[in-house]
PDB file of C-alpha atoms in Angstrom:
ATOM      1  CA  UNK A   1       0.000   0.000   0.000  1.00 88.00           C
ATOM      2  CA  UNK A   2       2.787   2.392   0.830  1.00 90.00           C
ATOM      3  CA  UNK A   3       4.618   1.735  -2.789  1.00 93.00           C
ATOM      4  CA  UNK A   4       0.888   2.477  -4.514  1.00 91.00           C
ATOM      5  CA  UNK A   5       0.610   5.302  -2.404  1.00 92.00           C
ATOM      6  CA  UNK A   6       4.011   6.897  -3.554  1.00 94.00           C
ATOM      7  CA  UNK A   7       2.972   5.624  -7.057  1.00 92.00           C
ATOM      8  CA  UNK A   8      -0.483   7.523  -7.367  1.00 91.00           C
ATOM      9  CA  UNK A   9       2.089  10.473  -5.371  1.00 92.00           C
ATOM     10  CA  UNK A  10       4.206  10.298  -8.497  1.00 92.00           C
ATOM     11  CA  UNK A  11       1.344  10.352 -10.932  1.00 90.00           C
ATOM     12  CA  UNK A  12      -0.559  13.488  -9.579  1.00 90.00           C
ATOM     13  CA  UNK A  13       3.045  15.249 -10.072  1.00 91.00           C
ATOM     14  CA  UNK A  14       3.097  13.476 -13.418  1.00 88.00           C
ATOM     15  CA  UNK A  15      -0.424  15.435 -14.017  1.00 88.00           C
ATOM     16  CA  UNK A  16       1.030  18.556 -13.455  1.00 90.00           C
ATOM     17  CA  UNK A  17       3.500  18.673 -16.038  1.00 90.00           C
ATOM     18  CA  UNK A  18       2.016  16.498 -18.314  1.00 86.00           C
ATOM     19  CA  UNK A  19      -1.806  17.041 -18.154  1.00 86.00           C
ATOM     20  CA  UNK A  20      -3.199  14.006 -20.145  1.00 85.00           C
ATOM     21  CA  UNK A  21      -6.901  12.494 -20.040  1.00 88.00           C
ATOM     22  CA  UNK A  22      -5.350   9.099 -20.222  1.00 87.00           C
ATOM     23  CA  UNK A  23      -2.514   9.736 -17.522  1.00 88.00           C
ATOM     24  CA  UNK A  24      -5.623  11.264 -15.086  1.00 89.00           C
ATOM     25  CA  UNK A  25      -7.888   8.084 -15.925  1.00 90.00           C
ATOM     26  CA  UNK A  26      -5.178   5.698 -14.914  1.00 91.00           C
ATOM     27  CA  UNK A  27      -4.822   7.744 -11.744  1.00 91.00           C
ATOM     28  CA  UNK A  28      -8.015   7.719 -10.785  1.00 92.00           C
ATOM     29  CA  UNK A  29      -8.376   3.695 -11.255  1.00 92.00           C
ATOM     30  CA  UNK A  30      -5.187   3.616  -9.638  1.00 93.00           C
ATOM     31  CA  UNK A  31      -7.238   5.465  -6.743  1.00 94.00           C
ATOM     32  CA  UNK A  32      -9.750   3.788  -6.605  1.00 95.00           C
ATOM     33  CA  UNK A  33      -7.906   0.556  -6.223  1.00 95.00           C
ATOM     34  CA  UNK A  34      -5.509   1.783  -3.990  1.00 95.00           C
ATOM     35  CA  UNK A  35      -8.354   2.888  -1.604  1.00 96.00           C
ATOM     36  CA  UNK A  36      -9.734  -0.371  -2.013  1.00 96.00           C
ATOM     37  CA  UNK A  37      -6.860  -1.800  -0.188  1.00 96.00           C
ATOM     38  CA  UNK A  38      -6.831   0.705   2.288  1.00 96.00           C
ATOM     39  CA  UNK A  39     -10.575  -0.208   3.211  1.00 96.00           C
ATOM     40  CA  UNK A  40      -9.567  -4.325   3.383  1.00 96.00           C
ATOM     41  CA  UNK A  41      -6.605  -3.792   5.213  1.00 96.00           C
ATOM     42  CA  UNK A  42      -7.818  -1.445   8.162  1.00 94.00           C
ATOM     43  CA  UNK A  43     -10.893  -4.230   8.273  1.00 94.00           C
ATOM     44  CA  UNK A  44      -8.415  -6.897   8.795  1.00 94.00           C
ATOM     45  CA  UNK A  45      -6.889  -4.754  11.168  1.00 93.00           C
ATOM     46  CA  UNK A  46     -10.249  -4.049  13.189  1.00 91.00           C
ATOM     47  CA  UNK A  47     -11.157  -7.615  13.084  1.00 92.00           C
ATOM     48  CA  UNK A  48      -6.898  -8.957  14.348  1.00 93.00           C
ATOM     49  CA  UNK A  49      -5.695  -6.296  15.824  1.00 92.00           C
ATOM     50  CA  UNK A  50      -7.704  -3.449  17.307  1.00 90.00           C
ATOM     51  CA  UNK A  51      -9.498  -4.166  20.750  1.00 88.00           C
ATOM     52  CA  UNK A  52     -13.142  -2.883  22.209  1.00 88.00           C
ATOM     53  CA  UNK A  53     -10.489   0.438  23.671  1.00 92.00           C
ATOM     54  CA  UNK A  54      -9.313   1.080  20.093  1.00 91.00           C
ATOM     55  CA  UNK A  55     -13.011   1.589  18.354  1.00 90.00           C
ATOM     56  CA  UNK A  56     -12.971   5.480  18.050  1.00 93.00           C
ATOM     57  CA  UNK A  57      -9.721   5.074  16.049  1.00 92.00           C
ATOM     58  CA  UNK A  58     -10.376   1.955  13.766  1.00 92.00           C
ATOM     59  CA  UNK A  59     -13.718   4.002  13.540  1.00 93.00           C
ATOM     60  CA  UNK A  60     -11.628   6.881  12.287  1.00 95.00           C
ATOM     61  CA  UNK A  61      -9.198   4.878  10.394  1.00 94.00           C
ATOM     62  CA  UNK A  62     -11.897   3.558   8.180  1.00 94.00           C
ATOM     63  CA  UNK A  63     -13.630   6.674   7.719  1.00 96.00           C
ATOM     64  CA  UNK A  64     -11.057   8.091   6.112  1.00 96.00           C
ATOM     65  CA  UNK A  65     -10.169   5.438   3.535  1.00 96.00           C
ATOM     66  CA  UNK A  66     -14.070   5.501   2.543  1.00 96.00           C
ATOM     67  CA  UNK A  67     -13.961   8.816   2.087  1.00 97.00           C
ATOM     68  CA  UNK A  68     -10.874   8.393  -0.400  1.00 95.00           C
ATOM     69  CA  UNK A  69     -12.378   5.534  -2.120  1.00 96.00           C
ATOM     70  CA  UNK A  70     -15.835   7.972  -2.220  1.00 97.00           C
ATOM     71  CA  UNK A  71     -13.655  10.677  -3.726  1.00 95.00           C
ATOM     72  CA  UNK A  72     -11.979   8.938  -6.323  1.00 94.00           C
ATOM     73  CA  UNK A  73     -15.056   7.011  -7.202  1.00 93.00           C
ATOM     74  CA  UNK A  74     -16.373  10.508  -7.755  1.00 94.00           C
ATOM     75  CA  UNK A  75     -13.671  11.754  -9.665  1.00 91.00           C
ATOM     76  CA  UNK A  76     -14.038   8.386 -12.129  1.00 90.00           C
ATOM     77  CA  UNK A  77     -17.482   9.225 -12.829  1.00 89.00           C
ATOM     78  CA  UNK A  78     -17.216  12.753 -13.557  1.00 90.00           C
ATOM     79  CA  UNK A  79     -14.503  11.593 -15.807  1.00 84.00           C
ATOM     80  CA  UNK A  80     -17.072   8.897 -17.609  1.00 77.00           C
ATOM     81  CA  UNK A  81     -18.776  12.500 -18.227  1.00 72.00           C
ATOM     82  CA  UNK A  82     -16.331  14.144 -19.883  1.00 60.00           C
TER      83      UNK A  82
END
């Protein structure tokens, strides 16, 4: 997760010099998917690791990574628009 994360890191960079409807659709699949994994591994974490004490921050933890996958979802479709 931390090599796609420096990967979709390197692509928004590679959007800003080189602004390209194919280069931004591959990012945002590349979202997407990455956010994906975010969401299965904090689940395996709540379910393995985190304890009844830890809920407000797996709570947290998740949230975030569904509102990533939400926003790049979003982005995909607005991009289906276009």
């Amino acid at each position: 997760l931390l090599v796609g994360s420096f990967g979709l890191f390197l692509g928004c960079v590679l959007t800003l010099v080189l602004p390209s409807f194919a280069v931004l659709s591959w990012l945002t699949a590349g979202g997407v998917a990455l956010f994906v994994g975010y969401v299965l591994f904090d689940l395996s974490q709540l379910v393995h690791r985190y304890g009844p004490d830890d809920a407000i921050v797996a709570a947290l933890c998740l949230y975030a990574d569904v509102v990533g996958l939400f926003l790049y979802a979003l982005e995909c479709l607005t991009l289906s628009d276009a």
